[in-house]
Backbone as a chain_set.jsonl record, in Angstrom:
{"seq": "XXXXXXXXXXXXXXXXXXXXXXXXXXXXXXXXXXXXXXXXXXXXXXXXXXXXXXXXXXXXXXXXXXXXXXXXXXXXXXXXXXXXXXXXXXXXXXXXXXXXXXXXXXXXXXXXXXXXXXXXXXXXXXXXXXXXXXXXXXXXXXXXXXXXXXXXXXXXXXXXXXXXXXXXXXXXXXXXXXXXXXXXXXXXXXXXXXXXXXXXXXXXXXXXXXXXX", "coords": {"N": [[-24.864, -0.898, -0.939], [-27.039, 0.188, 2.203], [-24.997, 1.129, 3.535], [-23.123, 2.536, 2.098], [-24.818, 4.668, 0.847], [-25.15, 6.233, 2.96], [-23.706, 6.891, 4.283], [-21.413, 8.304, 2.477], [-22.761, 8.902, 0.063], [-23.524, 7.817, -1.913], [-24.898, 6.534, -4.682], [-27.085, 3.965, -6.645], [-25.649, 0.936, -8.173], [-23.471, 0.036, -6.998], [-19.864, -1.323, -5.533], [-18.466, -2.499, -2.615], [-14.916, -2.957, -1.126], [-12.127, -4.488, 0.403], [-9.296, -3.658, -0.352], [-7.689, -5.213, -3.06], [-4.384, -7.222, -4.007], [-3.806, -6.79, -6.661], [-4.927, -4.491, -7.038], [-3.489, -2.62, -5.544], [-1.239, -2.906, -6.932], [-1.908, -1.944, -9.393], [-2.291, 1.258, -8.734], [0.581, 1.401, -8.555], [2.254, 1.259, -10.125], [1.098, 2.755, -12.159], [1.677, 5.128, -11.051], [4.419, 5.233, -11.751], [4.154, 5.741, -14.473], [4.106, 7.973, -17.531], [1.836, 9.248, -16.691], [2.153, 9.462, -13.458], [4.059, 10.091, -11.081], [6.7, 9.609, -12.293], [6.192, 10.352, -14.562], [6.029, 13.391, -13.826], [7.511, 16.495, -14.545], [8.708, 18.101, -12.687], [9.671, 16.606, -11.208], [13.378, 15.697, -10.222], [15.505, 13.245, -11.924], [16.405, 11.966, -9.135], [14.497, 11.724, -7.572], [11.804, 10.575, -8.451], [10.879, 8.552, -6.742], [8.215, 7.623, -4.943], [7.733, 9.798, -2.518], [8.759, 9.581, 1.22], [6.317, 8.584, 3.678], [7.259, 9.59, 6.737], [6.196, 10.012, 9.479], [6.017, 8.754, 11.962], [6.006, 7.815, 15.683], [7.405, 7.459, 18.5], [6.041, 5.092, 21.126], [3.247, 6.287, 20.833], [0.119, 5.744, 20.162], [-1.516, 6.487, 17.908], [-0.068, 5.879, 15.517], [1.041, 6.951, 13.086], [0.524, 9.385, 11.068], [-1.553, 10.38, 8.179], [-1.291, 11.409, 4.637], [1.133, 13.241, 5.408], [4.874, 13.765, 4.666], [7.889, 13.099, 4.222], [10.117, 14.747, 3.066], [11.297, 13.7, 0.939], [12.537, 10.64, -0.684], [13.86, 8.837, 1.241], [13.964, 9.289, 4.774], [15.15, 10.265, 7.693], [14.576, 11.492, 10.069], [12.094, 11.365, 12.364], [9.098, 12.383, 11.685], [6.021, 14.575, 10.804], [7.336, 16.151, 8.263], [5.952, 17.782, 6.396], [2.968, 18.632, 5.198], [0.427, 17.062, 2.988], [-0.778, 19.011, 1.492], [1.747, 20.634, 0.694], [4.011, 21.932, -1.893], [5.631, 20.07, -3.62], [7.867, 18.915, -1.767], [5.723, 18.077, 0.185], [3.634, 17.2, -1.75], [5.563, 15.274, -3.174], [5.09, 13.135, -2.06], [2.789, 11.7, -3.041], [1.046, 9.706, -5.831], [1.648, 10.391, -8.123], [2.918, 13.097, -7.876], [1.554, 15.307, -7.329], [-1.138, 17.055, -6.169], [-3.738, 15.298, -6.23], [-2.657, 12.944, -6.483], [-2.266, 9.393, -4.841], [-2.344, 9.075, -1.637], [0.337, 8.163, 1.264], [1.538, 5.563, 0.165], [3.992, 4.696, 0.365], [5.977, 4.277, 3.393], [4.611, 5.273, 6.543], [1.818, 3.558, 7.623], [2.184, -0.286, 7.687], [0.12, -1.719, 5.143], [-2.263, -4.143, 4.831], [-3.344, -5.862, 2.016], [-5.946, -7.708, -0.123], [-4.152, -10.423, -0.64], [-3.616, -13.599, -0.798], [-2.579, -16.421, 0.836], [-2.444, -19.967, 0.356], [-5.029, -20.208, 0.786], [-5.793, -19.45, 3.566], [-7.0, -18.393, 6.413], [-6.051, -17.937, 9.196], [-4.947, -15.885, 11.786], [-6.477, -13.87, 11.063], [-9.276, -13.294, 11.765], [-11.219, -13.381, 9.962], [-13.951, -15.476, 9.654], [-14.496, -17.505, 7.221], [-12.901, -17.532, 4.191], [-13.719, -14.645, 2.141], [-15.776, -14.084, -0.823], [-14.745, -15.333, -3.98], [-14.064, -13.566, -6.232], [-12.914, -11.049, -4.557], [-10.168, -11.165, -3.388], [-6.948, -11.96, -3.74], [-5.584, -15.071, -4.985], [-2.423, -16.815, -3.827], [-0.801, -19.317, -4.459], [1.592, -20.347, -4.147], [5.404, -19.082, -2.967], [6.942, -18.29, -4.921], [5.969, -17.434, -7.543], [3.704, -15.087, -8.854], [0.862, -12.671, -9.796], [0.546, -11.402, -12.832], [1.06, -7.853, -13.06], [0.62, -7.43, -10.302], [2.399, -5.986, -9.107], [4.586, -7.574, -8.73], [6.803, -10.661, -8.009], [6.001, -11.668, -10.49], [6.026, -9.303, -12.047], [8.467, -8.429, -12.351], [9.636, -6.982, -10.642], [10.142, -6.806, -8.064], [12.124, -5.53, -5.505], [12.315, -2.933, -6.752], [13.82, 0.827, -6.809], [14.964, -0.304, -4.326], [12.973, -1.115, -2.746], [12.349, -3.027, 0.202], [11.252, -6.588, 0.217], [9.639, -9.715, 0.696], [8.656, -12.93, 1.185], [8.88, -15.421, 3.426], [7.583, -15.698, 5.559], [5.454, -16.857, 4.883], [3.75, -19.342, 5.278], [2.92, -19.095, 7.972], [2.177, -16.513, 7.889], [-0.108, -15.524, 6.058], [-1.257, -13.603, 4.774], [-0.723, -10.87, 2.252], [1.256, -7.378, 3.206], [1.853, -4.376, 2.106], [3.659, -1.172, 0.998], [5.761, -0.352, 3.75], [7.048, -0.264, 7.011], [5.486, 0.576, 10.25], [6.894, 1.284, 11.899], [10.111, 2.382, 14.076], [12.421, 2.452, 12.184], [13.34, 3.637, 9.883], [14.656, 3.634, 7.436], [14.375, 1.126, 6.325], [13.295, 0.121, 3.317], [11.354, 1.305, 2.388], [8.446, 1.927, 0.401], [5.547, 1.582, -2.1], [6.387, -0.444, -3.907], [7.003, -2.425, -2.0], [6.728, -5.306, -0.276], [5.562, -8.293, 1.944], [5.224, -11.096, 3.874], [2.297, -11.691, 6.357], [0.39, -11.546, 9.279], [-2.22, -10.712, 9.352], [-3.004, -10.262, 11.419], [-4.608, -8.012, 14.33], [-3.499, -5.498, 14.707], [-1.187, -2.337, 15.549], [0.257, -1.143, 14.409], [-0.434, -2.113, 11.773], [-2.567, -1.235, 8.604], [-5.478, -0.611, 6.575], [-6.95, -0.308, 2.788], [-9.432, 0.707, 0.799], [-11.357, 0.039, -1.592], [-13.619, 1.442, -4.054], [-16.267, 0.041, -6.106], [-18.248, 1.357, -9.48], [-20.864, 0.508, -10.979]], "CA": [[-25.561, -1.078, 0.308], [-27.419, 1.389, 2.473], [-24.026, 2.255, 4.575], [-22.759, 3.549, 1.666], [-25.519, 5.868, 0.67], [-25.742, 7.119, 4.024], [-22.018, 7.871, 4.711], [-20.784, 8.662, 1.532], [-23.494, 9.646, -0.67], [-22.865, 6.428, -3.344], [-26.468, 5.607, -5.732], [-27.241, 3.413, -7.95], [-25.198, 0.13, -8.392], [-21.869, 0.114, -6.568], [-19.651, -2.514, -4.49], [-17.158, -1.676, -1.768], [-14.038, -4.045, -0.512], [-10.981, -4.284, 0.805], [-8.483, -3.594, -1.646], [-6.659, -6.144, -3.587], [-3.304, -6.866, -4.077], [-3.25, -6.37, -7.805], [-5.366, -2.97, -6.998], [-2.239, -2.068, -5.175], [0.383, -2.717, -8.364], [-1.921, -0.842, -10.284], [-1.66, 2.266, -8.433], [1.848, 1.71, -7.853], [2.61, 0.836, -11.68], [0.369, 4.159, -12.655], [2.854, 6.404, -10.841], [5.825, 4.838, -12.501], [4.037, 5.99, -15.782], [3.987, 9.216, -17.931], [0.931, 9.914, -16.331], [2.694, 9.124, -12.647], [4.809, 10.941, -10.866], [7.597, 9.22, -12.816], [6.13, 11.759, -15.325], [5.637, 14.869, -13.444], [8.671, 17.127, -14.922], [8.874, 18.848, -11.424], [10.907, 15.656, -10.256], [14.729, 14.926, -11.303], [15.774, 11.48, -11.703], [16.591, 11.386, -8.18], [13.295, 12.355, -6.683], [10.878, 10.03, -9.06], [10.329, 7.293, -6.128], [7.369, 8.325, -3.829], [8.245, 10.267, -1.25], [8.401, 8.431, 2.293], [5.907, 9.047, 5.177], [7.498, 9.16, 8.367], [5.366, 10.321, 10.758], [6.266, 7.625, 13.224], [5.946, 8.282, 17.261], [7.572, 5.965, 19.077], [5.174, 5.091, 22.123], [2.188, 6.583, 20.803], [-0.941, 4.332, 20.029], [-1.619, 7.063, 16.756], [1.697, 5.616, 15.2], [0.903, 8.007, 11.951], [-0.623, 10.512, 10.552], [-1.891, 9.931, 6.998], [-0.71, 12.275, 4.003], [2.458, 13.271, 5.58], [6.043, 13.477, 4.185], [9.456, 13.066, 4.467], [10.173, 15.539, 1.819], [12.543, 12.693, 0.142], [12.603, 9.338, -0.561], [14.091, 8.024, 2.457], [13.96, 10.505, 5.844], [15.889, 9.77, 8.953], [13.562, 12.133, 11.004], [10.19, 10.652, 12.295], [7.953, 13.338, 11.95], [5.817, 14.958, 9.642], [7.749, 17.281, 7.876], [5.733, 18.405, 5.459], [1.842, 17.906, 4.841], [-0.104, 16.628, 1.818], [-0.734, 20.07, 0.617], [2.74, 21.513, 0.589], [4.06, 21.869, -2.965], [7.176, 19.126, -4.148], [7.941, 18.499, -1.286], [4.333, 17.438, 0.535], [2.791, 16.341, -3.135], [6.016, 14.494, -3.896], [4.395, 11.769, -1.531], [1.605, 10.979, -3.592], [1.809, 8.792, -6.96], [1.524, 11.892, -9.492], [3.695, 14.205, -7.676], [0.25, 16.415, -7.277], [-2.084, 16.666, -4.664], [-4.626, 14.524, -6.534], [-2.16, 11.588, -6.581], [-2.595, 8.793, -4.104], [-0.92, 9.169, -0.393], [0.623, 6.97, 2.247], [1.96, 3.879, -0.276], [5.598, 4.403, 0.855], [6.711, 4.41, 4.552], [3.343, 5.275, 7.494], [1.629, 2.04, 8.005], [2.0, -1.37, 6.421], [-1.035, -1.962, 4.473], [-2.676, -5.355, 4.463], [-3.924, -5.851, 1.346], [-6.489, -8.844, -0.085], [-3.879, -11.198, -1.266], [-3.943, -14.638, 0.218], [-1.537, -17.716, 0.485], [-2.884, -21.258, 0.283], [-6.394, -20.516, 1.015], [-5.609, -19.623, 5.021], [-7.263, -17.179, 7.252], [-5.312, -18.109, 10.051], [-5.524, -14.953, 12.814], [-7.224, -12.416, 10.106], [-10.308, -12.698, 12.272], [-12.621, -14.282, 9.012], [-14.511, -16.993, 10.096], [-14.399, -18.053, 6.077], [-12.929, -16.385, 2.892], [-14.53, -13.704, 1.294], [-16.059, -14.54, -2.245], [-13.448, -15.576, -4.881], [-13.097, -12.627, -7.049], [-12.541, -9.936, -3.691], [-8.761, -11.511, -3.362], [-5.854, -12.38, -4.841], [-4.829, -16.607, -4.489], [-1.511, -17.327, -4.397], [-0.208, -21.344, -3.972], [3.404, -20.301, -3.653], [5.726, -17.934, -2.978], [7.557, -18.18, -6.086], [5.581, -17.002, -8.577], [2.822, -14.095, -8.447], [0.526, -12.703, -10.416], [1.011, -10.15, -13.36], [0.408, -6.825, -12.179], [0.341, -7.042, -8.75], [4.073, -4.952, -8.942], [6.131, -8.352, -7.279], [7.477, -11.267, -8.814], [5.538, -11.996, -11.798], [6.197, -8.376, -12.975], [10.152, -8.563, -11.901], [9.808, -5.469, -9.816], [10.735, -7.05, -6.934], [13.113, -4.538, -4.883], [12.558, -1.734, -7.181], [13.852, 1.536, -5.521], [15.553, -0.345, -3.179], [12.297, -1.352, -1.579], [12.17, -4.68, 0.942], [10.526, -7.209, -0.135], [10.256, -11.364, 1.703], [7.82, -13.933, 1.405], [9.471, -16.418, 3.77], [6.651, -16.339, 6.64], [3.921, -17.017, 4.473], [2.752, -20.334, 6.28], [2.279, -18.582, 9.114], [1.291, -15.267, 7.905], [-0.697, -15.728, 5.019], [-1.818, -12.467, 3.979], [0.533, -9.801, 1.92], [1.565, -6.248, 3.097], [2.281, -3.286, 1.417], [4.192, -0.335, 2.072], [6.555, -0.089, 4.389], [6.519, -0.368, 8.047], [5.742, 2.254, 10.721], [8.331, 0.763, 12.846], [11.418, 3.283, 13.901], [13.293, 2.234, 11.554], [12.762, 4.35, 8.638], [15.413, 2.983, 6.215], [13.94, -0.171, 5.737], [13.302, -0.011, 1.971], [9.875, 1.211, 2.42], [7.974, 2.086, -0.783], [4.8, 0.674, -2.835], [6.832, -1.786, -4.36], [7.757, -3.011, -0.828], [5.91, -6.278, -0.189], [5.817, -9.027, 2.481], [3.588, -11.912, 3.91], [1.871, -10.963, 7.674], [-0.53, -12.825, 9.894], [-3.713, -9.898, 8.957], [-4.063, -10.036, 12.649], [-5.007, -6.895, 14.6], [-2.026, -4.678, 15.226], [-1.777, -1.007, 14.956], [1.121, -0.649, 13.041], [-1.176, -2.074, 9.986], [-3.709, -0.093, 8.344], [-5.897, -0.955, 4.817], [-7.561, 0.722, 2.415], [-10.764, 0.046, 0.524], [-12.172, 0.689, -2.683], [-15.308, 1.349, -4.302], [-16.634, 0.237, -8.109], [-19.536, 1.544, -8.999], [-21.303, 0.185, -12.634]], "C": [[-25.927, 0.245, 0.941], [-26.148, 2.317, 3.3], [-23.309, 3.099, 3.822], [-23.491, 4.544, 1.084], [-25.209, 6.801, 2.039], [-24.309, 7.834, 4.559], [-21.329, 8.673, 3.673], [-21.539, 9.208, 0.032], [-23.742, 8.795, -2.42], [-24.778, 6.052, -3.615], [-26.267, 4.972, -6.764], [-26.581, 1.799, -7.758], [-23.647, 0.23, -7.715], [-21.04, -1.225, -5.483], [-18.278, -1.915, -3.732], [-16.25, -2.683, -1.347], [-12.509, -3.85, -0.294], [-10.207, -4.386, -0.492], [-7.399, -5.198, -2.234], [-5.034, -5.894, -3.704], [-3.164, -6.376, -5.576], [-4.153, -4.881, -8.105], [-4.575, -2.102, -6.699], [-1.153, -1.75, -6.265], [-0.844, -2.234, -9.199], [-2.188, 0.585, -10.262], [-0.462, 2.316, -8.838], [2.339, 1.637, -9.502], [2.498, 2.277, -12.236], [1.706, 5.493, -12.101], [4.266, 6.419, -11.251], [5.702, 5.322, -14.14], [4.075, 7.529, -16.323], [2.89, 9.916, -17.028], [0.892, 10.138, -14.14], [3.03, 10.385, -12.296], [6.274, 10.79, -11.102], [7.631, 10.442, -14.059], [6.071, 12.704, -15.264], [7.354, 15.529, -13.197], [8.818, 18.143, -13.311], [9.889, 18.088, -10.584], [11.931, 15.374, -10.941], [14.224, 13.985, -11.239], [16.007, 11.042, -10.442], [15.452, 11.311, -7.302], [11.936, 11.655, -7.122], [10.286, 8.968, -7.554], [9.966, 8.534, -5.055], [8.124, 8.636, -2.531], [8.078, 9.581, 0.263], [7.366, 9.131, 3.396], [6.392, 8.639, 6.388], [7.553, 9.759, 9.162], [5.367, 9.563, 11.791], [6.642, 7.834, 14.334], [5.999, 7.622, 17.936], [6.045, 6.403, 20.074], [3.953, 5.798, 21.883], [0.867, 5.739, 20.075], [-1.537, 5.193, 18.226], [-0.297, 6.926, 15.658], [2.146, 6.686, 13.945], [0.238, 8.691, 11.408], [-0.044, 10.472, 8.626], [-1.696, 11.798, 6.094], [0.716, 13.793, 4.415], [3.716, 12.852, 4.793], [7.483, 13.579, 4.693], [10.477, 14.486, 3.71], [11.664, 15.083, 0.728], [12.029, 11.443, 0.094], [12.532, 8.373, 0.878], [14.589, 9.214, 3.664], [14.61, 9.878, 6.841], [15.031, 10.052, 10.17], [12.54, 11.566, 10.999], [9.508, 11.719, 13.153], [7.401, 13.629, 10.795], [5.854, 16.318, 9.45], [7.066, 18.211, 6.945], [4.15, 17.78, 5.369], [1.489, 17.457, 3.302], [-0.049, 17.845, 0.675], [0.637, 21.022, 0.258], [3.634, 20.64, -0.696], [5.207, 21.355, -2.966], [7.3, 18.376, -2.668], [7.116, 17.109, 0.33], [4.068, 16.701, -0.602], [3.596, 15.254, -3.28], [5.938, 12.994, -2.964], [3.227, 11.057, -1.776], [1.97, 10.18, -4.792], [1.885, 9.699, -7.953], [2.27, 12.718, -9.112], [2.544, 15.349, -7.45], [0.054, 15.719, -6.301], [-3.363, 15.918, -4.918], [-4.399, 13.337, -6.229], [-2.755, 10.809, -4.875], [-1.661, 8.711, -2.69], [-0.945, 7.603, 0.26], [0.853, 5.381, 1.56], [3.452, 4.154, -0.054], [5.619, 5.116, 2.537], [4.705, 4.474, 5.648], [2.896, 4.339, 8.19], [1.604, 0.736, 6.913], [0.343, -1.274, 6.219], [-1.371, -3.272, 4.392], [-3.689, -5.29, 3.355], [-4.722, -7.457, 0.977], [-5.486, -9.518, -0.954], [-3.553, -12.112, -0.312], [-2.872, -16.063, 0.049], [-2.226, -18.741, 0.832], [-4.242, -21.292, 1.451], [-6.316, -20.265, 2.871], [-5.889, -18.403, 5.415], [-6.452, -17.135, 7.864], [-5.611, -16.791, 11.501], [-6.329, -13.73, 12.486], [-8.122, -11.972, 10.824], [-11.951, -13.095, 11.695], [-12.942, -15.527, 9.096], [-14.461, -17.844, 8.715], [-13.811, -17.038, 5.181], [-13.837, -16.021, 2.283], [-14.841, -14.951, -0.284], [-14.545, -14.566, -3.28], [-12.903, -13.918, -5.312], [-12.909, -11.459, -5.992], [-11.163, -10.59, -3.134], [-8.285, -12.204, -4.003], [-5.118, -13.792, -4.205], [-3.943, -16.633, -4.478], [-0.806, -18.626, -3.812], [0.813, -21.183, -3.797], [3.927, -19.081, -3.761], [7.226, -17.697, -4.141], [7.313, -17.406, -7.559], [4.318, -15.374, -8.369], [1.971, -13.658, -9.928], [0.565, -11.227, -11.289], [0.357, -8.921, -13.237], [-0.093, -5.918, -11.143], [1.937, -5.839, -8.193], [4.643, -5.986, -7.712], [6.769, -9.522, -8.162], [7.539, -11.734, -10.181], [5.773, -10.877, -13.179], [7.843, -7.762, -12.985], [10.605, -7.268, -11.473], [10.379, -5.632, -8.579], [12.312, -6.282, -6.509], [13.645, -3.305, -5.793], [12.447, -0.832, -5.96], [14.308, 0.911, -4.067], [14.317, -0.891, -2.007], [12.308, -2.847, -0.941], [11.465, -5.198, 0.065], [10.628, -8.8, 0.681], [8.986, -11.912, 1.975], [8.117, -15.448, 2.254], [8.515, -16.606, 5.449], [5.198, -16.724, 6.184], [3.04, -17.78, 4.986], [2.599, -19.9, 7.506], [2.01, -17.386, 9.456], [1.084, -15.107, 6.769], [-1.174, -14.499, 3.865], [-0.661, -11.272, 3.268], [0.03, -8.331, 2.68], [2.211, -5.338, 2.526], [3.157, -1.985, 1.321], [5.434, 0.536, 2.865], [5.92, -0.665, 5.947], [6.279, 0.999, 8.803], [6.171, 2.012, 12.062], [9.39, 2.349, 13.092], [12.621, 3.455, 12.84], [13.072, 2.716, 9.743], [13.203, 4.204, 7.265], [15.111, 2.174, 5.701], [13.232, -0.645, 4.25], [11.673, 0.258, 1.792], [9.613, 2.102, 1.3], [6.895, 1.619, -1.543], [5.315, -0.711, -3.49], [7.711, -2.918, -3.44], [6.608, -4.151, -0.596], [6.425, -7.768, 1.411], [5.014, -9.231, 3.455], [3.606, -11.689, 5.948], [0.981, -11.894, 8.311], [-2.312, -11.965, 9.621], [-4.487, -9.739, 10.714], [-4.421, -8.155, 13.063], [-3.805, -5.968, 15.418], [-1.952, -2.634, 15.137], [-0.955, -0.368, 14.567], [0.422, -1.409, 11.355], [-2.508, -1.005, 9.913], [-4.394, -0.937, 6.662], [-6.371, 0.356, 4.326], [-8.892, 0.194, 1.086], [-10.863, 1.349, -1.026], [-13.502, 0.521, -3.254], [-15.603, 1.238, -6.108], [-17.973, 0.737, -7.935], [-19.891, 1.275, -10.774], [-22.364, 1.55, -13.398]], "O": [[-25.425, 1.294, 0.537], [-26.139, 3.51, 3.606], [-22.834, 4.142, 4.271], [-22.792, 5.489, 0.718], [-25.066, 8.022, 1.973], [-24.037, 8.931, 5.048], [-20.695, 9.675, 4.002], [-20.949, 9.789, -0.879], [-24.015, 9.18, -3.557], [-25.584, 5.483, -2.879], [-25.481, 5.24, -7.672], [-27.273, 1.273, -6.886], [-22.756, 0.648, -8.456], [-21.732, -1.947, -4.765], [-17.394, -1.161, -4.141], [-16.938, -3.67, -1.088], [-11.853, -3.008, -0.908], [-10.489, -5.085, -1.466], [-6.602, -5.904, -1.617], [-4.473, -4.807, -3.564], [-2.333, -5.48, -5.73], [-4.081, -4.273, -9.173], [-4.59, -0.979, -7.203], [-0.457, -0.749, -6.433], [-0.274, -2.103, -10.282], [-2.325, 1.228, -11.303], [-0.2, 3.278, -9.559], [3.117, 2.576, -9.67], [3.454, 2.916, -12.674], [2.32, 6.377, -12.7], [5.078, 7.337, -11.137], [6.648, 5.344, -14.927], [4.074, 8.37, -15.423], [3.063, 11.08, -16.665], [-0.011, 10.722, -13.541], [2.646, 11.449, -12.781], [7.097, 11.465, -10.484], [8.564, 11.162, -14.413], [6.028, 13.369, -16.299], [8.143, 15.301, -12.28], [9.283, 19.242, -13.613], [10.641, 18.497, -9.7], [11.827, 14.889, -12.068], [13.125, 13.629, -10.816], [15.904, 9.826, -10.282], [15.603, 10.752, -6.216], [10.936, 11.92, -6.455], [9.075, 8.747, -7.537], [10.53, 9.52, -4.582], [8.844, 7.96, -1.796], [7.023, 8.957, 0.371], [7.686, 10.202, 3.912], [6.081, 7.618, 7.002], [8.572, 10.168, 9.719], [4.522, 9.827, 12.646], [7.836, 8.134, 14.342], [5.019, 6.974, 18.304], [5.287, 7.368, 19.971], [3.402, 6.013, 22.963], [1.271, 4.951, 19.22], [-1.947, 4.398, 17.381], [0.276, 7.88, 15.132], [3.278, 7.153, 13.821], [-0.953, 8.392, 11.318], [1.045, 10.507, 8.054], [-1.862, 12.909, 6.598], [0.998, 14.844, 3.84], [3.733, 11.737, 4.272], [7.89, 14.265, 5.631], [11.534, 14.909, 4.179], [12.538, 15.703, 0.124], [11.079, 11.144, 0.819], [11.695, 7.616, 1.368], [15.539, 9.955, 3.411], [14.567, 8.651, 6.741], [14.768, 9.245, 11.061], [11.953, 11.205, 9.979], [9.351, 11.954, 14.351], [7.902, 13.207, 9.753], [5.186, 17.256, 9.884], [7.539, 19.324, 6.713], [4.02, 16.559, 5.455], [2.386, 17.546, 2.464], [0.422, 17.828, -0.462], [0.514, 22.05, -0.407], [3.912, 19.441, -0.731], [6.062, 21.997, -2.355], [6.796, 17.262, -2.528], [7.505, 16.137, 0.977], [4.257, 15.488, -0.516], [3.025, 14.185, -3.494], [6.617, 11.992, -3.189], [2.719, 10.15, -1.117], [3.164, 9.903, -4.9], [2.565, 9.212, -8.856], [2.566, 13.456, -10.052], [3.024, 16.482, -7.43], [0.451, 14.696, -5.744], [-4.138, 15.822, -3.967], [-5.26, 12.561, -5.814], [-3.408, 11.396, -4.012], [-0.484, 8.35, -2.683], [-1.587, 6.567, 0.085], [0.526, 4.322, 2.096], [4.077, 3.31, -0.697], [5.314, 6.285, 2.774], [3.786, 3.722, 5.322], [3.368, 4.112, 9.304], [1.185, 0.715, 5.756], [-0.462, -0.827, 7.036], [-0.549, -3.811, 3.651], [-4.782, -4.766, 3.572], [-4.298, -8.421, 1.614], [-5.729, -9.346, -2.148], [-3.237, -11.773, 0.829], [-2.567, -16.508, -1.058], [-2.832, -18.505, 1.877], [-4.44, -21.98, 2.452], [-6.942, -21.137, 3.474], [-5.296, -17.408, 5.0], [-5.634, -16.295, 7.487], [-6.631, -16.981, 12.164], [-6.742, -12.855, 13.247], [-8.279, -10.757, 10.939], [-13.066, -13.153, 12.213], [-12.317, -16.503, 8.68], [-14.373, -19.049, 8.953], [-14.1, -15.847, 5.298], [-14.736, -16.741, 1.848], [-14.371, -16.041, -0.611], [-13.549, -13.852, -3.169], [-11.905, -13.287, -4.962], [-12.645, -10.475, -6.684], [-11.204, -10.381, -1.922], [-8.805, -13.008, -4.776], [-4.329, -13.778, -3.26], [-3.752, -16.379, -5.667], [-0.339, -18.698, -2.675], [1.287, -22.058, -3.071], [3.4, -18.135, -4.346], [8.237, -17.016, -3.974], [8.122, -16.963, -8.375], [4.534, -14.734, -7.341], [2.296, -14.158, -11.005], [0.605, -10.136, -10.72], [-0.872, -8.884, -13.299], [-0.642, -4.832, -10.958], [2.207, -5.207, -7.172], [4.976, -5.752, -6.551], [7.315, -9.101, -9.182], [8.504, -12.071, -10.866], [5.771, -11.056, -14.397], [8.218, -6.762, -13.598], [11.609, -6.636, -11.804], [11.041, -4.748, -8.033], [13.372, -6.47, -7.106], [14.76, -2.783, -5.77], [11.834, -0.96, -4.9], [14.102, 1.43, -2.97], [14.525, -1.056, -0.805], [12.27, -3.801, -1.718], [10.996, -4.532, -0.858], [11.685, -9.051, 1.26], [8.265, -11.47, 2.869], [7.651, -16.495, 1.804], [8.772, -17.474, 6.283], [4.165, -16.856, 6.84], [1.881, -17.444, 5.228], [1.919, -20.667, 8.187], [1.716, -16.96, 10.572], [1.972, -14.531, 6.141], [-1.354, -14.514, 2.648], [0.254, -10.9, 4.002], [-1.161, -8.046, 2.804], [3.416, -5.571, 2.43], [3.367, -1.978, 2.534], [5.869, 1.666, 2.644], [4.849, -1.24, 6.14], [6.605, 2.119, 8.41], [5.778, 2.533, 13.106], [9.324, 3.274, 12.282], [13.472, 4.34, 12.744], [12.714, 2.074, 8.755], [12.577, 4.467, 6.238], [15.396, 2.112, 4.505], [12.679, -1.741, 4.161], [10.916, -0.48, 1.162], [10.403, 3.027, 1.113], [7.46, 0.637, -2.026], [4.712, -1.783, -3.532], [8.548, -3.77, -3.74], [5.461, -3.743, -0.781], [7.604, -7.993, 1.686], [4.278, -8.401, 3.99], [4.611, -11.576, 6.649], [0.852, -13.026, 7.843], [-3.37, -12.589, 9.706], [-5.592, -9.4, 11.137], [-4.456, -7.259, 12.219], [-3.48, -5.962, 16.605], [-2.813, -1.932, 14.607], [-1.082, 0.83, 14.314], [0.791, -1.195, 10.201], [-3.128, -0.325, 10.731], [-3.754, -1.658, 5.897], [-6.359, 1.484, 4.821], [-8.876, -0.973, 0.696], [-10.643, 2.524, -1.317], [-14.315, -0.361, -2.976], [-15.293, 2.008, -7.017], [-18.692, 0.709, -6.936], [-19.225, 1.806, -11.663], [-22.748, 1.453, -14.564]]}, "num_chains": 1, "name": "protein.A"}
């Protein structure tokens, strides 16, 4: 479309949309791989799970600031200790352990991503669902689908991260993440998952991708 020529400089054939959930587990999968930051020899064994962002301010309406770190796993402090560009300890919050990798999938803001429970907008805001293949169905909260990094791929509470599908009928949509709540322990991580209402809050945040043929 023309908004993305004109903002972003995109020709030719391309489509833009809110991200999926199984776009999410295959980031989050990718950094668990050799080519990850599961593979980047710069991290022990204790240091492989993405680093946390917690940039979190109580009372402020900017709740986080994006490519921020903890410069650990799990931080007690809510600030940002460390930016994107600062080496191991900045990078080791992306999915590669580099500054190429992908930021902000553990701890910052939850992420609402497009995966959907029994066909229900509910407070999202969409007068109808999107076209089929721009989200991910799911009829129960038992099963999932392979790939998405949750039950179907038996990742559920890797790293210690949360996970809880038990408000789904009345918040239909999954989040990603972590929260960017005070509470910084809360098992926050990419492979942290659990179902939300998609309303308008400003502890969530998304993120969008672009194909282009």
């Amino acid at each position: 479309g023309s908004n993305g020529e004109l903002k972003y400089g995109l020709t030719g054939d391309y489509d833009s949309h809110m991200i999926k959930n199984t776009e999410w587990g295959a980031f989050t999968y990718l950094s668990q791989s050799k080519y990850g930051k599961y593979g980047n020899k710069s991290f022990g064994p204790l240091h492989k799970a993405i680093y946390i962002n917690n940039s979190y301010q109580a009372n402020v309406d900017e709740q986080s600031r994006t490519g921020c770190s903890g410069g650990a796993p799990s931080a007690s402090s809510a600030s940002c200790q460390y930016t994107y560009n600062t080496p191991i300890t900045g990078t080791g919050a992306s999915t590669t352990g580099t500054i190429y990798g992908i930021y902000d999938t553990s701890g910052g803001k939850s992420e609402t991503v497009m995966g959907n429970y029994y066909n229900s907008t509910l407070t999202s805001g969409f007068s109808s669902l999107p076209a089929r293949r721009y989200y991910n169905l799911y009829k129960n909260t038992t099963t999932s689908i392979k790939g998405d990094a949750m039950i179907a791929d038996g990742t559920s509470g890797f790293y210690n991260n949360y996970y809880g599908l038990s408000y789904a009928s009345s918040g239909p949509w999954i989040a990603r993440g972590g929260h960017s709540f005070a509470n910084l322990d809360y098992g926050q991580g990419p492979f942290y998952y659990y179902a939300n209402d998609n309303g308008a809050h400003k502890a969530y945040a998304t993120r969008f991708a672009i194909v282009i043929w």
